[in-house]
Amino acid sequence: MREIDWANLSFGYEKTDYNVRINFREGAWGELEVSSSEYLNLHMASTCLHYGQEAFEGMKAFRGQDGKVRIFRLEENAARLQSTCEGIMMAELPTDRFREAILKVVKLNERFIPPYETGASLYIRPLLIGVGAQVGVRPASEYMFVVFVTPVGPYFKGGFSTNPYLIVREYDRAAPYGTGTFKVGGNYAASLRAGKKAHDLGYAAEFYLDAKEKKYIDECGAANFFGIKDNTYITPLSSSILPSITNKSLMQLAEDLGLKVERRPVAEEELATFEEAGACGTAAVISPIQRIDDLDNDKSYVISKDGKPGPICTKLYHKLRAIQYGDEPDTHGWVTIVE
Ligand SMILES: Cc1ncc(COP(=O)(O)O)c(C=O)c1O
């Protein structure tokens, strides 16, 4: 096997040994299958290819100092996948089948789980797609669930450091009654132009306002937004953002740390009042925000004056990582230990 440079992994694809699959045919999910092929054999008229019947998830497994492997919030990811399936009318995979597949693929690829000291992890990517021959626009009758894994390092180069974001108005990622709350490929296709614009201008990611009024904060790139002020953790309530499992966890940890938690519409102007802010997600963990630029209005909301992560972001980041790696007790029952 090629040596993996664990400490310098990026957030990219590395081939591993196996993936797992479960097919849904004639109204029922079949047996779990193990494959060593990186390719899928799909009918060219599959609904996932034409009509976007595609859902995915993202979570991580961590190797602890005690050598144990921990998967973070597996059940929450199963539930969100079920919600996405309901949203785009695909067959729902029961949580116990989801768990069976995740545990199997992690165990089969154990040698790809990065060592504790490296700060890297094993990214787990489940996807569920509509397959079979069909031309009309309606839900497929057959589905395929696939899970692959890949070892990853930090999402942003530089790891836990502050980044600049760009408010982009000319492209929307999701509409108020659209599919923004579901993890479907179409939302990411819709985000590509905004992402490219932000990256081309030197920003870490694009920052979305609500599509209807362009007044309230939605989310940032592929991460949720939170701001901190007056000992309060504030995160947008919106019908077009993905319910982030990291954000949900951080709300709990913020409460544990004695902060108030508010989930409510956050107007753009409020950005000027935050003492700290961050983008949060499985890939980014917490990416503290340096500033958010609104070039259309010649405004720059500078959140971190000294360019460093703030104290509460830092505390939350370390607390979350400590639970994920097993350095601190899992008091909320968020972790599945791979036996
Ligand atoms: C659009 C979007 N928002 C937020 C998140 C963060 O969600 P989570 O914390 O569950 O990874 C993600 C990443 O999964 C995402 O793609």
Coordinates of C-alpha atoms and ligand atoms in Angstrom, one line a residue:
M1 CA 0.0 0.0 0.0
R2 CA 1.1 3.5 -0.8
E3 CA 2.1 5.4 2.4
I4 CA -0.4 8.0 3.4
D5 CA 1.0 11.3 4.6
W6 CA -1.6 11.5 7.4
A7 CA -0.6 14.9 8.8
N8 CA -0.8 16.6 5.4
L9 CA -4.1 15.2 4.1
S10 CA -6.5 17.7 2.5
F11 CA -10.2 17.4 2.2
G12 CA -10.1 15.2 -0.9
Y13 CA -10.7 11.7 -2.2
E14 CA -8.2 8.9 -1.5
K15 CA -9.0 5.5 -2.7
T16 CA -9.8 2.9 0.1
D17 CA -10.3 -0.8 -0.1
Y18 CA -14.0 -1.3 0.0
N19 CA -17.4 0.4 -0.3
V20 CA -20.8 -1.1 0.6
R21 CA -24.2 -1.0 -1.2
I22 CA -27.8 -1.9 -0.6
N23 CA -30.3 -2.1 -3.4
F24 CA -34.1 -1.3 -3.1
R25 CA -36.1 -3.3 -5.6
E26 CA -39.8 -4.4 -5.7
G27 CA -40.5 -2.4 -2.6
A28 CA -37.8 -3.8 -0.3
W29 CA -34.2 -3.1 0.7
G30 CA -32.0 -6.1 0.0
E31 CA -28.9 -7.5 1.6
L32 CA -25.7 -5.4 2.2
E33 CA -23.1 -6.0 -0.5
V34 CA -19.4 -5.3 -0.2
S35 CA -17.6 -4.0 -3.3
S36 CA -14.0 -3.2 -4.1
S37 CA -14.9 -1.3 -7.3
E38 CA -15.0 2.5 -7.2
Y39 CA -17.6 2.5 -10.0
L40 CA -21.3 2.0 -10.2
N41 CA -23.1 0.3 -13.0
L42 CA -26.1 2.5 -13.7
H43 CA -28.9 2.5 -16.2
M44 CA -28.5 5.6 -18.4
A45 CA -32.2 6.5 -17.8
S46 CA -31.8 6.5 -14.0
T47 CA -33.7 9.4 -12.3
C48 CA -30.6 10.4 -10.4
L49 CA -28.9 11.3 -13.6
H50 CA -31.8 13.2 -15.2
Y51 CA -34.1 14.5 -12.5
G52 CA -31.8 14.9 -9.5
Q53 CA -33.1 12.1 -7.3
E54 CA -29.9 12.1 -5.4
A55 CA -29.3 12.4 -1.6
F56 CA -26.1 12.3 0.3
E57 CA -24.8 12.6 3.8
G58 CA -21.4 13.3 5.4
M59 CA -20.1 12.3 8.8
K60 CA -16.7 11.3 10.3
A61 CA -15.0 8.5 12.3
F62 CA -12.2 9.4 14.6
R63 CA -9.4 7.3 16.1
G64 CA -9.0 8.1 19.8
Q65 CA -5.9 8.1 22.0
D66 CA -7.3 4.8 23.5
G67 CA -7.2 3.3 20.0
K68 CA -11.0 3.1 19.8
V69 CA -12.8 4.3 16.7
R70 CA -15.8 6.7 17.2
I71 CA -18.4 7.7 14.7
F72 CA -20.1 11.1 15.5
R73 CA -23.9 11.3 15.5
L74 CA -24.6 8.4 13.2
E75 CA -28.4 8.3 14.1
E76 CA -28.7 12.0 13.3
N77 CA -27.3 11.5 9.8
A78 CA -29.6 8.5 9.3
A79 CA -32.6 10.7 10.3
R80 CA -31.5 13.6 8.0
L81 CA -31.1 11.1 5.1
Q82 CA -34.7 9.9 5.8
S83 CA -35.9 13.5 5.8
T84 CA -34.1 14.1 2.5
C85 CA -35.7 11.0 1.0
E86 CA -39.1 12.2 2.0
G87 CA -38.3 15.6 0.5
I88 CA -37.5 14.2 -3.0
M89 CA -39.7 11.1 -2.8
M90 CA -37.2 8.4 -2.6
A91 CA -37.4 5.1 -0.6
E92 CA -36.3 5.7 3.0
L93 CA -33.5 3.6 4.5
P94 CA -34.3 2.5 8.1
T95 CA -31.8 3.6 10.7
D96 CA -30.7 0.1 11.6
R97 CA -29.8 -0.6 7.9
F98 CA -28.0 2.7 7.8
R99 CA -26.0 1.8 10.9
E100 CA -25.2 -1.7 9.6
A101 CA -23.8 -0.2 6.4
I102 CA -21.7 2.5 8.1
L103 CA -20.2 0.1 10.7
K104 CA -19.3 -2.4 8.0
V105 CA -17.6 0.1 5.7
V106 CA -15.6 1.7 8.5
K107 CA -14.5 -1.7 9.8
L108 CA -13.5 -2.9 6.3
N109 CA -11.4 0.2 5.8
E110 CA -9.9 0.3 9.3
R111 CA -6.4 0.8 8.0
F112 CA -7.4 4.1 6.5
I113 CA -8.6 5.7 9.8
P114 CA -5.9 8.3 10.6
P115 CA -3.9 8.0 13.8
Y116 CA -5.0 10.1 16.7
E117 CA -2.0 12.4 16.8
T118 CA -2.5 13.6 13.2
G119 CA -5.8 15.4 13.8
A120 CA -7.2 13.8 10.6
S121 CA -10.3 11.6 10.4
L122 CA -12.1 9.2 8.2
Y123 CA -14.9 11.0 6.2
I124 CA -17.9 8.8 5.5
R125 CA -20.0 9.6 2.5
P126 CA -23.3 7.8 2.1
L127 CA -25.4 8.4 -1.0
L128 CA -28.9 7.3 -2.0
I129 CA -29.9 7.5 -5.7
G130 CA -32.9 6.7 -7.9
V131 CA -31.9 4.1 -10.4
G132 CA -33.6 2.0 -13.1
A133 CA -34.9 2.7 -16.6
Q134 CA -37.4 5.6 -16.6
V135 CA -38.0 8.6 -18.8
G136 CA -41.1 10.4 -17.2
V137 CA -40.6 12.9 -14.4
R138 CA -41.8 10.9 -11.4
P139 CA -40.1 9.0 -8.6
A140 CA -38.0 6.0 -9.5
S141 CA -39.2 2.5 -8.3
E142 CA -35.6 1.3 -7.6
Y143 CA -32.9 2.9 -5.5
M144 CA -29.3 2.3 -4.6
F145 CA -27.6 3.2 -1.3
V146 CA -23.8 3.4 -1.4
V147 CA -21.3 4.3 1.3
F148 CA -17.6 5.0 0.7
V149 CA -15.0 6.4 3.0
T150 CA -11.9 8.5 2.6
P151 CA -9.3 9.8 5.0
V152 CA -9.4 13.6 5.3
G153 CA -7.5 16.5 6.8
P154 CA -8.9 20.0 7.4
Y155 CA -11.5 21.5 5.0
F156 CA -9.7 24.8 4.9
K157 CA -5.9 25.1 4.5
G158 CA -4.6 26.4 7.8
G159 CA -7.1 24.4 9.9
F160 CA -8.4 26.4 12.9
S161 CA -7.9 29.9 11.8
T162 CA -10.1 32.8 10.6
N163 CA -11.3 33.2 7.1
P164 CA -13.0 35.9 5.0
Y165 CA -16.5 35.3 3.4
L166 CA -18.3 37.1 0.6
I167 CA -22.0 37.9 0.5
V168 CA -23.2 36.8 -3.0
R169 CA -26.6 38.2 -4.1
E170 CA -26.8 37.2 -7.8
Y171 CA -27.0 33.4 -7.3
D172 CA -29.4 31.7 -4.9
R173 CA -28.7 28.2 -3.5
A174 CA -32.2 27.4 -2.4
A175 CA -35.7 29.0 -2.4
P176 CA -37.8 29.4 0.8
Y177 CA -40.1 26.5 -0.1
G178 CA -37.4 24.7 -2.2
T179 CA -35.1 21.9 -1.2
G180 CA -32.6 23.8 0.9
T181 CA -33.4 21.8 4.0
F182 CA -32.6 18.6 2.3
K183 CA -29.1 17.3 1.4
V184 CA -29.7 16.9 -2.3
G185 CA -27.1 17.3 -5.1
G186 CA -29.2 20.0 -6.8
N187 CA -28.5 22.4 -4.0
Y188 CA -24.8 22.0 -4.5
A189 CA -25.0 22.4 -8.3
A190 CA -26.9 25.7 -7.6
S191 CA -24.1 26.8 -5.3
L192 CA -21.2 26.3 -7.7
R193 CA -21.3 29.7 -9.5
A194 CA -21.5 31.6 -6.2
G195 CA -18.7 29.4 -4.7
K196 CA -16.5 30.1 -7.8
K197 CA -17.0 33.8 -7.6
A198 CA -16.1 33.9 -3.9
H199 CA -13.0 31.7 -4.4
D200 CA -11.8 33.7 -7.5
L201 CA -11.9 36.8 -5.4
G202 CA -9.9 35.2 -2.6
Y203 CA -12.6 34.4 -0.1
A204 CA -12.9 31.1 1.8
A205 CA -16.6 30.7 0.7
E206 CA -19.7 32.4 -0.4
F207 CA -22.2 33.8 2.1
Y208 CA -26.0 33.4 1.4
L209 CA -28.8 35.8 2.3
D210 CA -32.4 34.6 2.2
A211 CA -33.5 34.3 -1.4
K212 CA -36.8 36.2 -1.1
E213 CA -35.8 39.4 0.6
K214 CA -32.0 39.3 0.7
K215 CA -32.2 40.6 4.2
Y216 CA -31.5 37.7 6.5
I217 CA -28.5 35.4 6.8
D218 CA -29.0 31.9 5.5
E219 CA -25.7 30.0 5.5
C220 CA -22.1 30.1 4.4
G221 CA -20.9 27.8 1.6
A222 CA -21.5 24.2 2.8
A223 CA -21.7 25.2 6.5
N224 CA -24.2 26.9 8.9
F225 CA -23.5 30.3 10.4
F226 CA -23.4 31.2 14.1
G227 CA -22.6 34.5 15.8
I228 CA -21.7 35.2 19.4
K229 CA -22.5 38.3 21.4
D230 CA -23.5 39.1 25.0
N231 CA -22.8 35.5 26.1
T232 CA -25.3 34.3 23.5
Y233 CA -24.9 31.8 20.6
I234 CA -27.1 33.0 17.8
T235 CA -27.9 31.0 14.6
P236 CA -30.3 31.7 11.8
L237 CA -33.8 30.1 11.6
S238 CA -34.6 29.7 7.9
S239 CA -36.7 27.4 5.7
S240 CA -33.9 27.2 3.1
I241 CA -30.8 26.0 5.1
L242 CA -29.5 22.6 5.8
P243 CA -30.2 21.5 9.4
S244 CA -26.5 21.1 10.4
I245 CA -25.7 18.4 12.9
T246 CA -22.6 20.2 13.9
N247 CA -24.6 23.3 14.6
K248 CA -27.2 21.3 16.6
S249 CA -24.3 19.9 18.7
L250 CA -22.7 23.3 19.2
M251 CA -26.0 24.7 20.4
Q252 CA -26.0 22.0 23.1
L253 CA -22.3 22.6 24.0
A254 CA -22.9 26.4 24.1
E255 CA -25.7 25.8 26.6
D256 CA -23.4 23.5 28.6
L257 CA -20.9 26.3 28.7
G258 CA -23.5 28.6 30.2
L259 CA -24.3 30.6 27.0
K260 CA -27.9 31.5 26.0
V261 CA -28.9 30.0 22.6
E262 CA -31.1 31.8 20.1
R263 CA -32.3 30.3 16.8
R264 CA -34.1 33.1 15.0
P265 CA -33.9 35.2 11.8
V266 CA -30.7 37.2 11.8
A267 CA -30.7 40.3 9.6
E268 CA -27.5 41.2 7.7
E269 CA -27.0 44.4 9.7
E270 CA -26.7 42.3 12.9
L271 CA -23.3 41.1 11.6
A272 CA -21.9 44.4 12.7
T273 CA -22.7 43.5 16.3
F274 CA -21.1 40.1 16.7
E275 CA -18.1 39.6 18.9
E276 CA -17.3 36.3 17.2
A277 CA -18.7 34.3 14.4
G278 CA -18.1 31.0 12.7
A279 CA -19.1 28.6 9.9
C280 CA -19.8 25.1 11.2
G281 CA -20.2 21.7 9.6
T282 CA -18.8 18.2 9.5
A283 CA -16.1 19.2 7.1
A284 CA -15.3 22.6 8.5
V285 CA -15.9 21.7 12.2
I286 CA -15.8 25.4 13.2
S287 CA -14.2 27.8 10.8
P288 CA -14.0 31.1 12.6
I289 CA -15.0 34.1 10.5
Q290 CA -12.5 36.9 10.0
R291 CA -14.8 39.2 8.1
I292 CA -17.8 39.2 5.8
D293 CA -17.7 41.5 2.8
D294 CA -20.8 42.9 1.1
L295 CA -19.2 44.3 -2.1
D296 CA -22.5 45.4 -3.6
N297 CA -23.0 47.8 -0.7
D298 CA -19.3 48.7 -0.1
K299 CA -19.5 47.2 3.3
S300 CA -17.2 44.9 5.3
Y301 CA -18.3 43.4 8.6
V302 CA -15.0 42.8 10.4
I303 CA -15.7 40.2 13.1
S304 CA -12.2 39.3 14.3
K305 CA -10.2 42.6 14.7
D306 CA -6.9 40.8 15.4
G307 CA -7.5 38.1 12.8
K308 CA -7.5 35.4 15.5
P309 CA -10.3 33.0 16.5
G310 CA -12.3 34.3 19.5
P311 CA -12.3 32.7 22.9
I312 CA -15.8 31.1 22.7
C313 CA -15.3 29.7 19.2
T314 CA -12.0 28.2 20.4
K315 CA -13.7 26.7 23.5
L316 CA -16.5 25.2 21.4
Y317 CA -14.1 23.9 18.8
H318 CA -11.9 22.1 21.5
K319 CA -15.0 20.8 23.3
L320 CA -16.5 19.3 20.2
R321 CA -13.2 17.8 19.0
A322 CA -12.6 16.3 22.5
I323 CA -15.9 14.5 22.4
Q324 CA -15.3 13.3 18.8
Y325 CA -11.8 11.9 19.6
G326 CA -12.9 10.5 23.0
D327 CA -10.7 12.8 25.1
E328 CA -13.8 13.9 27.1
P329 CA -16.8 11.8 28.1
D330 CA -19.7 11.6 25.6
T331 CA -22.3 12.9 28.0
H332 CA -24.9 13.4 25.4
G333 CA -24.7 10.0 23.7
W334 CA -23.4 11.4 20.4
V335 CA -20.8 8.8 19.7
T336 CA -21.0 5.2 18.3
I337 CA -17.9 3.2 19.2
V338 CA -16.9 0.8 16.5
E339 CA -16.4 -2.6 18.2
Ligands
LIG1 C1 -25.2 23.4 2.8 C2 -24.7 22.9 4.1 N1 -25.0 23.5 5.2 C3 -24.5 23.0 6.4 C4 -23.7 21.9 6.5 C5 -23.3 21.4 7.8 O1 -24.0 20.3 8.2 P1 -23.4 19.2 9.1 O2 -23.0 19.9 10.4 O3 -24.5 18.2 9.4 O4 -22.2 18.6 8.4 C6 -23.4 21.2 5.3 C7 -22.5 20.1 5.3 O5 -22.9 19.0 5.5 C8 -23.9 21.7 4.1 O6 -23.6 21.1 2.9

